[in-house]
Amino acid sequence: MTDTVTIYHNPRCSKSRQTLELLEGEGVIPLVVKYLETPPDAATLNSLLDMLGLEPRELMRKGEAEYADLNLANPALSREQLLVAMLAHPRLIERPIVVKDGKAVIGRPPTKVLDLL
């Protein structure tokens, strides 16, 4: 186990910025992954889903244009098809995700990350 804290961060998102500020206010200097610039690979995305206890659709931002454009609400889509969409369109991934010691939370609200610390 490690004490490293990682945040999957979008600097343009207010909740993501608030979560980063909260971590720093707690004395945590996280590894910041700007996931829109450096999207996770399939193994990392699967690992995040496992740590969060979520299925792909549960981690998707359903308000994004890509969600409707790609018909991702279609219940016939497989887990693999949903993962491929998330990997190709990282804006679909809910944010921020904070990881520590093999556990993860979504920082909505930002105070949820305090459970990891």
C-alpha positions as a LaTeX table, in Angstrom:
\begin{tabular}{lrrr}
\hline
Residue & $x$ (\AA) & $y$ (\AA) & $z$ (\AA) \\
\hline
Met1 & 0.00 & 0.00 & 0.00 \\
Thr2 & 1.03 & 3.55 & $-0.61$ \\
Asp3 & 0.02 & 6.92 & 0.73 \\
Thr4 & $-0.13$ & 8.36 & $-2.77$ \\
Val5 & $-3.38$ & 10.10 & $-3.57$ \\
Thr6 & $-4.36$ & 10.46 & $-7.23$ \\
Ile7 & $-7.04$ & 12.78 & $-8.56$ \\
Tyr8 & $-8.51$ & 12.37 & $-12.04$ \\
His9 & $-9.02$ & 16.06 & $-12.61$ \\
Asn10 & $-10.62$ & 18.44 & $-15.08$ \\
Pro11 & $-9.39$ & 21.98 & $-14.31$ \\
Arg12 & $-12.46$ & 23.46 & $-16.03$ \\
Cys13 & $-14.86$ & 21.69 & $-13.63$ \\
Ser14 & $-15.71$ & 23.58 & $-10.43$ \\
Lys15 & $-16.28$ & 20.39 & $-8.40$ \\
Ser16 & $-12.93$ & 19.05 & $-9.57$ \\
Arg17 & $-11.17$ & 22.31 & $-8.61$ \\
Gln18 & $-12.93$ & 22.36 & $-5.22$ \\
Thr19 & $-11.90$ & 18.76 & $-4.56$ \\
Leu20 & $-8.26$ & 19.50 & $-5.42$ \\
Glu21 & $-8.32$ & 22.57 & $-3.14$ \\
Leu22 & $-9.85$ & 20.48 & $-0.34$ \\
Leu23 & $-7.13$ & 17.84 & $-0.66$ \\
Glu24 & $-4.40$ & 20.48 & $-0.64$ \\
Gly25 & $-6.06$ & 22.14 & 2.37 \\
Glu26 & $-5.72$ & 18.80 & 4.19 \\
Gly27 & $-1.99$ & 18.79 & 3.42 \\
Val28 & $-2.31$ & 16.23 & 0.62 \\
Ile29 & $-0.26$ & 16.81 & $-2.52$ \\
Pro30 & $-2.02$ & 14.50 & $-4.97$ \\
Leu31 & $-0.80$ & 13.15 & $-8.26$ \\
Val32 & $-2.97$ & 15.12 & $-10.68$ \\
Val33 & $-4.08$ & 13.28 & $-13.80$ \\
Lys34 & $-5.72$ & 15.62 & $-16.30$ \\
Tyr35 & $-7.74$ & 12.79 & $-17.76$ \\
Leu36 & $-9.01$ & 14.76 & $-20.76$ \\
Glu37 & $-5.38$ & 15.26 & $-21.85$ \\
Thr38 & $-4.19$ & 11.84 & $-20.66$ \\
Pro39 & $-7.19$ & 9.50 & $-20.77$ \\
Pro40 & $-7.03$ & 6.28 & $-18.78$ \\
Asp41 & $-6.39$ & 3.05 & $-20.62$ \\
Ala42 & $-8.86$ & 0.16 & $-20.46$ \\
Ala43 & $-7.12$ & $-1.52$ & $-17.51$ \\
Thr44 & $-7.07$ & 1.71 & $-15.50$ \\
Leu45 & $-10.72$ & 2.47 & $-16.27$ \\
Asn46 & $-11.73$ & $-1.07$ & $-15.25$ \\
Ser47 & $-9.72$ & $-0.72$ & $-12.05$ \\
Leu48 & $-11.41$ & 2.61 & $-11.24$ \\
Leu49 & $-14.83$ & 1.07 & $-11.83$ \\
Asp50 & $-13.95$ & $-1.85$ & $-9.55$ \\
Met51 & $-12.70$ & 0.46 & $-6.78$ \\
Leu52 & $-15.85$ & 2.58 & $-7.08$ \\
Gly53 & $-18.14$ & $-0.46$ & $-7.24$ \\
Leu54 & $-19.80$ & 0.94 & $-10.35$ \\
Glu55 & $-20.76$ & $-0.25$ & $-13.80$ \\
Pro56 & $-19.63$ & 1.89 & $-16.77$ \\
Arg57 & $-22.96$ & 3.64 & $-17.31$ \\
Glu58 & $-23.02$ & 4.65 & $-13.62$ \\
Leu59 & $-19.73$ & 6.54 & $-14.11$ \\
Met60 & $-20.92$ & 8.35 & $-17.24$ \\
Arg61 & $-21.91$ & 11.98 & $-17.46$ \\
Lys62 & $-25.30$ & 11.54 & $-19.07$ \\
Gly63 & $-25.65$ & 15.25 & $-19.82$ \\
Glu64 & $-22.73$ & 15.27 & $-22.26$ \\
Ala65 & $-23.60$ & 15.52 & $-25.95$ \\
Glu66 & $-21.65$ & 12.34 & $-26.68$ \\
Tyr67 & $-23.97$ & 10.35 & $-24.41$ \\
Ala68 & $-26.97$ & 11.17 & $-26.60$ \\
Asp69 & $-25.05$ & 11.22 & $-29.89$ \\
Leu70 & $-23.70$ & 7.71 & $-29.30$ \\
Asn71 & $-27.05$ & 6.41 & $-27.96$ \\
Leu72 & $-25.32$ & 5.24 & $-24.77$ \\
Ala73 & $-28.62$ & 4.94 & $-22.90$ \\
Asn74 & $-29.40$ & 1.92 & $-25.09$ \\
Pro75 & $-29.73$ & $-1.00$ & $-22.62$ \\
Ala76 & $-28.57$ & $-3.45$ & $-25.30$ \\
Leu77 & $-25.03$ & $-2.03$ & $-25.20$ \\
Ser78 & $-22.50$ & $-4.31$ & $-23.53$ \\
Arg79 & $-20.09$ & $-3.33$ & $-20.79$ \\
Glu80 & $-17.30$ & $-3.51$ & $-23.36$ \\
Gln81 & $-19.13$ & $-1.16$ & $-25.75$ \\
Leu82 & $-19.68$ & 1.34 & $-22.94$ \\
Leu83 & $-16.00$ & 1.14 & $-21.94$ \\
Val84 & $-14.91$ & 1.73 & $-25.54$ \\
Ala85 & $-17.12$ & 4.84 & $-25.67$ \\
Met86 & $-15.64$ & 6.16 & $-22.41$ \\
Leu87 & $-12.09$ & 5.54 & $-23.60$ \\
Ala88 & $-12.77$ & 7.27 & $-26.92$ \\
His89 & $-14.66$ & 10.15 & $-25.28$ \\
Pro90 & $-13.15$ & 10.78 & $-21.82$ \\
Arg91 & $-15.51$ & 13.75 & $-21.27$ \\
Leu92 & $-18.10$ & 11.07 & $-20.52$ \\
Ile93 & $-16.23$ & 10.03 & $-17.36$ \\
Glu94 & $-17.63$ & 11.53 & $-14.16$ \\
Arg95 & $-15.21$ & 13.70 & $-12.26$ \\
Pro96 & $-13.29$ & 14.10 & $-10.10$ \\
Ile97 & $-12.22$ & 10.62 & $-9.06$ \\
Val98 & $-9.82$ & 10.41 & $-6.14$ \\
Val99 & $-7.85$ & 7.23 & $-5.43$ \\
Lys100 & $-5.87$ & 6.20 & $-2.36$ \\
Asp101 & $-4.74$ & 2.77 & $-1.16$ \\
Gly102 & $-6.84$ & 0.82 & $-3.65$ \\
Lys103 & $-10.01$ & 2.73 & $-2.83$ \\
Ala104 & $-11.72$ & 5.43 & $-4.85$ \\
Val105 & $-14.50$ & 7.99 & $-4.49$ \\
Ile106 & $-16.12$ & 10.50 & $-6.78$ \\
Gly107 & $-15.73$ & 14.00 & $-5.35$ \\
Arg108 & $-19.42$ & 14.91 & $-5.59$ \\
Pro109 & $-19.74$ & 16.61 & $-3.24$ \\
Pro110 & $-16.03$ & 17.35 & $-2.80$ \\
Thr111 & $-16.17$ & 16.48 & 0.93 \\
Lys112 & $-16.69$ & 12.80 & $-0.01$ \\
Val113 & $-12.93$ & 12.55 & $-0.58$ \\
Leu114 & $-12.31$ & 13.11 & 3.13 \\
Asp115 & $-13.50$ & 9.51 & 3.65 \\
Leu116 & $-10.30$ & 8.33 & 1.93 \\
Leu117 & $-7.89$ & 10.39 & 4.03 \\
\hline
\end{tabular}
